[in-house]
Amino acid sequence: MEEVTKAAPRWISGIEPSKELLAANGTQILEIECREQPARLRDLVRNYKEDTEIRAELKKFSTLANTAGPILFIGMGASYCSSISGSILLQSHGRQSFSVDAGEWLHYAQPIWNEAALSILITTSGESAELVELFKKGGDRPRGLICNNPASTCWKLAENKIPILAGPEYGNATKTYTNSTAAAIILASEIAGLPWAEDAESVAEIFARNLDPIFAMRGELDEFCRGAANIEIIGRGAAYGGAIMSALCIREMSGFRAAPHTGAGFKHGPNLDVDGTHVAIIFALGRAAELGVKLAQECNRRGGKVVLVSNKQHDRTAQLFPVHIDAVPEPWEGITSLLVPQALTLAMVERMGCRLPPRFQYGVMEQ
């Protein structure tokens, strides 16, 4: 009888998890990885400041970007969300830049790809089928990679690349989103010739300082939102990336329906069905913060409930649950905005059970 040879496990990031992690459930993994975020963020900031190889790669990206045409950030899911902070920063400083969905770009945008000055592909695993295909079809177009897996196919195909440095991640995108967003902001800052180190260090400390108090109120957040028909999450600028990621986190982990919107997009239609069954999480952050407060007031007038995430103090009512979070420079609110939805998600899965089991090995990646 022929002996059957088992394929070696394809561990996430090429690292075999500890026995304790392998025995953990989805709820436990979510909390572990959320609480790892501050340390991983600090580690990324330090390495992007001090590591000579990473510094050299950042310089190469900046040189490639020094031509006519837009800077593209290309990703899917959480990677697409994390890119929005980078493109928003470049737009705010006069450089044409866009975040685009990798699947849409692959199938519909090939005829115009040559018009980009630089395409920055973002993938946590480095194995996503669309991103691999874009590297294979890219030819000699200027491209770079932001990736968390140095053993991946994309990492091997990429000539220019910087690491996410989040470590293996087994649940929903938490620390990989945080670190890839930071990497996108730092890279965009380098391209625009902007200083970033002082802001990044400050944000890492603010993020760490706000995590525990916000997670401590997760039970209250869950109680306030309970009974909603669905949850809508609203942000502008970099916080719109946070809104999309927040909706992904709630849906993937709990199975509860959540949807993201820009502030303007929500006003032009979705706010018309606001009633007593409606809960919105509104990020009143950044330069358009007052518009977020105004929208919260409108939702309350229509009978809806609002979790208002703001840098200012607001009075709590039966319909308004204000959460104060310390201010950060634009576009770093793309990171800090995630703390409230992450805390809510943890409370929801603690109460209802976790829909998404931990994933310790890569499966088949296909379109």
Short mmCIF file of C-alpha atoms in Angstrom, two decimals:
data_model
loop_
_atom_site.label_atom_id
_atom_site.label_comp_id
_atom_site.label_asym_id
_atom_site.label_seq_id
_atom_site.Cartn_x
_atom_site.Cartn_y
_atom_site.Cartn_z
CA MET A 1 0.00 0.00 0.00
CA GLU A 2 1.41 3.39 -1.01
CA GLU A 3 2.30 5.77 1.75
CA VAL A 4 0.33 9.07 1.64
CA THR A 5 2.53 12.11 2.18
CA LYS A 6 0.83 15.00 3.93
CA ALA A 7 1.58 18.52 2.72
CA ALA A 8 3.35 20.72 5.24
CA PRO A 9 0.99 23.17 7.01
CA ARG A 10 0.84 26.63 5.40
CA TRP A 11 0.91 28.55 8.69
CA ILE A 12 -0.13 32.19 8.60
CA SER A 13 3.03 34.26 7.99
CA GLY A 14 5.00 31.00 7.98
CA ILE A 15 4.99 30.78 11.80
CA GLU A 16 3.54 27.84 13.73
CA PRO A 17 1.21 29.12 16.47
CA SER A 18 1.64 28.15 20.11
CA LYS A 19 -0.56 25.42 21.59
CA GLU A 20 -2.38 28.08 23.61
CA LEU A 21 -3.31 30.03 20.48
CA LEU A 22 -4.35 26.89 18.59
CA ALA A 23 -6.77 26.12 21.43
CA ALA A 24 -8.26 29.65 21.53
CA ASN A 25 -11.71 30.42 20.12
CA GLY A 26 -12.65 33.32 17.85
CA THR A 27 -13.72 35.62 20.68
CA GLN A 28 -10.46 35.07 22.56
CA ILE A 29 -8.39 35.62 19.40
CA LEU A 30 -10.22 38.89 18.68
CA GLU A 31 -9.42 40.31 22.11
CA ILE A 32 -5.81 39.09 22.05
CA GLU A 33 -5.14 40.64 18.66
CA CYS A 34 -6.94 43.90 19.44
CA ARG A 35 -4.84 44.32 22.57
CA GLU A 36 -1.64 43.57 20.63
CA GLN A 37 -2.24 46.59 18.38
CA PRO A 38 -0.43 49.28 20.41
CA ALA A 39 2.79 47.24 20.72
CA ARG A 40 2.75 46.29 17.03
CA LEU A 41 2.14 49.92 16.04
CA ARG A 42 5.02 51.15 18.19
CA ASP A 43 7.26 48.49 16.65
CA LEU A 44 6.38 49.59 13.12
CA VAL A 45 7.02 53.27 13.87
CA ARG A 46 10.39 52.46 15.43
CA ASN A 47 11.49 50.27 12.53
CA TYR A 48 10.34 52.73 9.87
CA LYS A 49 12.43 55.38 11.63
CA GLU A 50 15.55 53.33 12.31
CA ASP A 51 15.83 50.26 10.06
CA THR A 52 18.23 51.06 7.22
CA GLU A 53 16.68 48.58 4.79
CA ILE A 54 13.17 49.95 5.30
CA ARG A 55 14.46 53.51 5.04
CA ALA A 56 16.14 52.62 1.73
CA GLU A 57 12.90 51.09 0.43
CA LEU A 58 10.92 54.20 1.37
CA LYS A 59 13.42 56.30 -0.57
CA LYS A 60 13.02 54.04 -3.62
CA PHE A 61 9.24 54.50 -3.48
CA SER A 62 9.66 58.27 -3.32
CA THR A 63 11.97 58.23 -6.34
CA LEU A 64 9.52 56.11 -8.35
CA ALA A 65 6.70 58.51 -7.46
CA ASN A 66 8.63 61.52 -8.74
CA THR A 67 7.01 61.44 -12.18
CA ALA A 68 3.77 62.73 -13.68
CA GLY A 69 0.57 60.84 -12.97
CA PRO A 70 -1.45 59.71 -9.96
CA ILE A 71 -0.29 57.53 -7.09
CA LEU A 72 -2.53 54.48 -6.82
CA PHE A 73 -3.13 52.37 -3.72
CA ILE A 74 -4.56 49.00 -4.76
CA GLY A 75 -6.05 46.49 -2.34
CA MET A 76 -9.15 44.59 -1.27
CA GLY A 77 -11.09 44.28 1.97
CA ALA A 78 -9.11 45.52 4.96
CA SER A 79 -6.12 46.32 2.74
CA TYR A 80 -8.26 48.63 0.61
CA CYS A 81 -9.56 50.29 3.80
CA SER A 82 -6.04 50.86 5.12
CA SER A 83 -4.97 52.53 1.87
CA ILE A 84 -7.52 55.34 2.15
CA SER A 85 -5.49 57.19 4.79
CA GLY A 86 -2.51 57.24 2.41
CA SER A 87 -4.41 58.51 -0.63
CA ILE A 88 -6.29 61.10 1.46
CA LEU A 89 -3.00 62.48 2.80
CA LEU A 90 -1.55 62.88 -0.70
CA GLN A 91 -4.74 64.50 -2.01
CA SER A 92 -4.74 66.92 0.93
CA HIS A 93 -1.22 68.01 -0.02
CA GLY A 94 -1.88 68.52 -3.71
CA ARG A 95 -0.83 65.16 -5.16
CA GLN A 96 -3.29 63.20 -7.26
CA SER A 97 -3.86 59.89 -5.51
CA PHE A 98 -6.63 57.28 -5.33
CA SER A 99 -7.50 54.06 -3.52
CA VAL A 100 -8.90 51.42 -5.88
CA ASP A 101 -10.28 47.91 -5.47
CA ALA A 102 -7.83 45.29 -6.73
CA GLY A 103 -10.48 43.08 -8.32
CA GLU A 104 -12.07 45.96 -10.21
CA TRP A 105 -8.69 47.30 -11.28
CA LEU A 106 -7.58 43.89 -12.54
CA HIS A 107 -10.63 43.30 -14.72
CA TYR A 108 -11.53 46.79 -15.94
CA ALA A 109 -8.63 49.23 -15.68
CA GLN A 110 -5.78 47.62 -17.61
CA PRO A 111 -6.01 50.08 -20.56
CA ILE A 112 -5.29 53.08 -18.29
CA TRP A 113 -2.78 51.52 -15.89
CA ASN A 114 0.17 53.10 -17.70
CA GLU A 115 -1.09 56.55 -16.71
CA ALA A 116 -0.21 55.97 -13.04
CA ALA A 117 3.11 57.27 -11.74
CA LEU A 118 3.28 54.53 -9.10
CA SER A 119 0.98 51.71 -8.01
CA ILE A 120 1.23 50.59 -4.40
CA LEU A 121 -0.31 47.16 -3.88
CA ILE A 122 -1.40 46.27 -0.34
CA THR A 123 -2.05 42.69 0.78
CA THR A 124 -1.71 41.26 4.28
CA SER A 125 -1.25 37.66 3.17
CA GLY A 126 0.64 38.36 -0.03
CA GLU A 127 -1.31 35.47 -1.55
CA SER A 128 -4.59 37.13 -2.63
CA ALA A 129 -5.26 35.91 -6.17
CA GLU A 130 -6.07 39.36 -7.58
CA LEU A 131 -2.91 40.95 -6.17
CA VAL A 132 -0.73 38.08 -7.40
CA GLU A 133 -2.26 38.46 -10.86
CA LEU A 134 -1.65 42.22 -10.86
CA PHE A 135 2.03 41.60 -10.13
CA LYS A 136 2.20 39.08 -12.95
CA LYS A 137 0.44 41.41 -15.41
CA GLY A 138 2.20 44.57 -14.32
CA GLY A 139 5.14 44.27 -16.70
CA ASP A 140 7.59 47.10 -16.16
CA ARG A 141 5.04 49.49 -14.65
CA PRO A 142 6.36 51.14 -11.45
CA ARG A 143 4.92 49.14 -8.56
CA GLY A 144 5.52 48.61 -4.88
CA LEU A 145 4.16 46.35 -2.17
CA ILE A 146 2.99 46.75 1.43
CA CYS A 147 2.71 43.22 2.88
CA ASN A 148 2.72 41.31 6.17
CA ASN A 149 4.12 38.02 4.80
CA PRO A 150 7.74 38.01 3.60
CA ALA A 151 7.35 34.35 2.58
CA SER A 152 4.47 35.12 0.20
CA THR A 153 4.13 35.03 -3.58
CA CYS A 154 3.64 38.81 -3.84
CA TRP A 155 6.72 39.47 -1.71
CA LYS A 156 8.80 37.30 -4.04
CA LEU A 157 7.39 38.99 -7.15
CA ALA A 158 7.78 42.57 -5.85
CA GLU A 159 10.96 44.52 -6.49
CA ASN A 160 10.03 47.35 -4.11
CA LYS A 161 8.41 46.38 -0.81
CA ILE A 162 7.90 47.38 2.80
CA PRO A 163 6.68 45.15 5.65
CA ILE A 164 3.55 45.59 7.77
CA LEU A 165 5.28 44.08 10.83
CA ALA A 166 2.03 43.07 12.54
CA GLY A 167 2.98 39.46 13.22
CA PRO A 168 0.67 36.52 12.43
CA GLU A 169 -3.03 37.37 12.60
CA TYR A 170 -5.63 34.64 13.02
CA GLY A 171 -8.97 36.47 13.17
CA ASN A 172 -10.48 39.60 11.70
CA ALA A 173 -8.06 42.26 10.46
CA THR A 174 -7.14 44.25 13.55
CA LYS A 175 -3.39 44.74 14.02
CA THR A 176 -2.73 44.23 10.29
CA TYR A 177 -5.21 47.00 9.48
CA THR A 178 -3.65 49.29 12.08
CA ASN A 179 -0.10 48.69 10.88
CA SER A 180 -0.83 48.75 7.15
CA THR A 181 -2.69 52.04 7.62
CA ALA A 182 0.34 53.44 9.44
CA ALA A 183 2.63 52.15 6.68
CA ALA A 184 0.44 53.81 4.02
CA ILE A 185 0.49 57.14 5.91
CA ILE A 186 4.25 57.04 6.41
CA LEU A 187 4.87 56.11 2.77
CA ALA A 188 2.55 58.88 1.56
CA SER A 189 4.37 61.32 3.86
CA GLU A 190 7.72 60.29 2.40
CA ILE A 191 6.39 60.76 -1.14
CA ALA A 192 5.00 64.20 -0.27
CA GLY A 193 8.19 65.21 1.55
CA LEU A 194 6.40 65.61 4.88
CA PRO A 195 7.83 64.88 8.35
CA TRP A 196 5.97 62.05 10.08
CA ALA A 197 8.01 60.60 12.95
CA GLU A 198 6.79 62.93 15.72
CA ASP A 199 3.14 62.51 14.71
CA ALA A 200 3.48 58.73 14.42
CA GLU A 201 5.06 58.37 17.86
CA SER A 202 2.34 60.57 19.37
CA VAL A 203 -0.42 58.56 17.68
CA ALA A 204 1.03 55.26 18.94
CA GLU A 205 0.88 56.58 22.51
CA ILE A 206 -2.63 58.02 22.09
CA PHE A 207 -3.85 54.75 20.59
CA ALA A 208 -2.43 52.79 23.53
CA ARG A 209 -3.86 55.24 26.07
CA ASN A 210 -7.39 55.11 24.63
CA LEU A 211 -7.68 51.35 24.05
CA ASP A 212 -8.30 50.15 27.62
CA PRO A 213 -10.90 52.81 28.60
CA ILE A 214 -12.87 52.25 25.39
CA PHE A 215 -12.77 48.46 25.68
CA ALA A 216 -13.88 48.78 29.31
CA MET A 217 -17.15 50.38 28.12
CA ARG A 218 -17.88 47.67 25.55
CA GLY A 219 -20.77 46.22 27.56
CA GLU A 220 -22.49 49.61 27.67
CA LEU A 221 -21.93 50.06 23.93
CA ASP A 222 -23.49 46.67 23.24
CA GLU A 223 -26.49 47.40 25.46
CA PHE A 224 -27.04 50.77 23.76
CA CYS A 225 -26.95 49.20 20.27
CA ARG A 226 -29.01 46.11 21.13
CA GLY A 227 -32.28 45.83 19.26
CA ALA A 228 -31.13 47.72 16.19
CA ALA A 229 -32.26 46.43 12.80
CA ASN A 230 -28.75 47.09 11.55
CA ILE A 231 -25.78 49.36 12.29
CA GLU A 232 -24.50 52.01 9.92
CA ILE A 233 -21.03 53.48 10.32
CA ILE A 234 -20.27 56.91 8.97
CA GLY A 235 -16.96 58.71 8.50
CA ARG A 236 -15.25 61.24 6.27
CA GLY A 237 -11.70 61.40 4.97
CA ALA A 238 -9.40 58.83 6.53
CA ALA A 239 -12.17 57.87 8.95
CA TYR A 240 -14.19 56.59 5.99
CA GLY A 241 -11.58 53.84 5.68
CA GLY A 242 -12.22 53.21 9.37
CA ALA A 243 -15.96 53.04 8.71
CA ILE A 244 -15.58 50.38 6.00
CA MET A 245 -13.21 48.36 8.19
CA SER A 246 -15.57 48.68 11.15
CA ALA A 247 -18.49 47.30 9.17
CA LEU A 248 -16.32 44.40 7.98
CA CYS A 249 -15.29 43.65 11.57
CA ILE A 250 -18.87 43.62 12.91
CA ARG A 251 -20.22 41.50 10.04
CA GLU A 252 -17.38 38.98 9.90
CA MET A 253 -17.14 38.40 13.62
CA SER A 254 -20.80 38.57 14.71
CA GLY A 255 -22.86 38.08 11.54
CA PHE A 256 -24.82 41.24 12.39
CA ARG A 257 -25.61 43.51 9.44
CA ALA A 258 -23.48 46.65 9.29
CA ALA A 259 -22.84 49.07 6.42
CA PRO A 260 -20.36 51.94 5.90
CA HIS A 261 -21.06 55.37 4.40
CA THR A 262 -19.37 58.70 3.88
CA GLY A 263 -21.13 61.53 5.68
CA ALA A 264 -22.33 63.09 2.43
CA GLY A 265 -23.31 59.71 1.01
CA PHE A 266 -25.43 58.96 4.08
CA LYS A 267 -27.27 62.27 3.86
CA HIS A 268 -28.20 61.68 0.22
CA GLY A 269 -30.63 58.84 0.80
CA PRO A 270 -29.90 56.45 3.68
CA ASN A 271 -30.82 58.95 6.41
CA LEU A 272 -34.39 59.00 5.06
CA ASP A 273 -35.14 55.60 6.65
CA VAL A 274 -33.80 56.52 10.09
CA ASP A 275 -36.27 55.61 12.83
CA GLY A 276 -36.33 53.95 16.25
CA THR A 277 -34.77 50.75 14.90
CA HIS A 278 -31.71 52.58 13.59
CA VAL A 279 -28.25 52.86 15.17
CA ALA A 280 -25.44 54.83 13.60
CA ILE A 281 -21.81 55.02 14.68
CA ILE A 282 -20.61 58.43 13.53
CA PHE A 283 -16.94 59.40 13.51
CA ALA A 284 -16.95 63.16 14.17
CA LEU A 285 -13.21 63.43 13.63
CA GLY A 286 -10.81 65.52 11.56
CA ARG A 287 -11.55 68.70 9.63
CA ALA A 288 -15.22 67.78 9.02
CA ALA A 289 -15.96 66.83 12.64
CA GLU A 290 -18.77 69.37 13.08
CA LEU A 291 -20.60 67.87 10.11
CA GLY A 292 -20.54 64.55 11.97
CA VAL A 293 -22.07 66.18 15.06
CA LYS A 294 -24.73 67.82 12.89
CA LEU A 295 -25.58 64.46 11.30
CA ALA A 296 -25.85 62.85 14.73
CA GLN A 297 -28.35 65.51 15.76
CA GLU A 298 -30.38 64.89 12.61
CA CYS A 299 -30.46 61.13 13.26
CA ASN A 300 -31.62 61.76 16.81
CA ARG A 301 -34.41 64.07 15.58
CA ARG A 302 -35.64 61.25 13.32
CA GLY A 303 -35.76 58.88 16.30
CA GLY A 304 -32.51 57.03 15.64
CA LYS A 305 -29.75 56.28 18.13
CA VAL A 306 -26.14 57.38 17.63
CA VAL A 307 -22.77 56.36 19.02
CA LEU A 308 -20.84 59.60 18.50
CA VAL A 309 -17.06 59.22 18.42
CA SER A 310 -15.53 62.64 18.92
CA ASN A 311 -12.55 64.56 20.28
CA LYS A 312 -14.98 66.78 22.20
CA GLN A 313 -17.19 66.09 25.21
CA HIS A 314 -20.92 65.58 24.58
CA ASP A 315 -23.75 64.85 27.01
CA ARG A 316 -25.18 61.35 26.99
CA THR A 317 -28.90 60.90 26.39
CA ALA A 318 -31.24 57.98 25.74
CA GLN A 319 -30.49 58.38 22.02
CA LEU A 320 -26.86 59.55 22.08
CA PHE A 321 -23.88 57.55 23.38
CA PRO A 322 -20.85 59.87 23.14
CA VAL A 323 -17.36 58.35 23.21
CA HIS A 324 -14.48 60.75 23.71
CA ILE A 325 -11.21 59.86 21.99
CA ASP A 326 -8.05 61.95 22.03
CA ALA A 327 -7.33 63.99 18.92
CA VAL A 328 -4.64 62.92 16.45
CA PRO A 329 -3.22 64.73 13.39
CA GLU A 330 -4.85 64.02 10.05
CA PRO A 331 -5.03 61.39 8.60
CA TRP A 332 -4.19 59.22 11.65
CA GLU A 333 -7.87 59.12 12.67
CA GLY A 334 -8.04 56.29 10.13
CA ILE A 335 -6.47 54.21 12.93
CA THR A 336 -7.94 55.58 16.16
CA SER A 337 -11.52 55.52 14.84
CA LEU A 338 -11.44 51.69 14.87
CA LEU A 339 -11.26 51.36 18.65
CA VAL A 340 -14.97 51.92 19.31
CA PRO A 341 -16.31 49.44 16.69
CA GLN A 342 -13.69 46.89 17.76
CA ALA A 343 -14.84 47.18 21.38
CA LEU A 344 -18.49 46.88 20.32
CA THR A 345 -17.70 43.83 18.19
CA LEU A 346 -15.94 42.11 21.09
CA ALA A 347 -18.95 42.69 23.34
CA MET A 348 -21.32 41.38 20.67
CA VAL A 349 -19.40 38.13 20.18
CA GLU A 350 -18.96 37.69 23.94
CA ARG A 351 -22.76 37.80 24.21
CA MET A 352 -23.86 36.02 21.00
CA GLY A 353 -20.88 33.87 20.08
CA CYS A 354 -18.28 34.35 17.37
CA ARG A 355 -19.25 33.62 13.78
CA LEU A 356 -15.68 33.59 12.41
CA PRO A 357 -13.44 30.80 13.74
CA PRO A 358 -9.69 31.46 13.96
CA ARG A 359 -7.72 30.70 10.79
CA PHE A 360 -4.22 29.43 11.46
CA GLN A 361 -3.32 28.29 7.94
CA TYR A 362 -3.71 29.80 4.49
CA GLY A 363 -6.39 28.17 2.37
CA VAL A 364 -6.73 28.24 -1.40
CA MET A 365 -6.66 31.81 -2.69
CA GLU A 366 -8.86 32.29 -5.74
CA GLN A 367 -10.95 34.98 -7.38
#
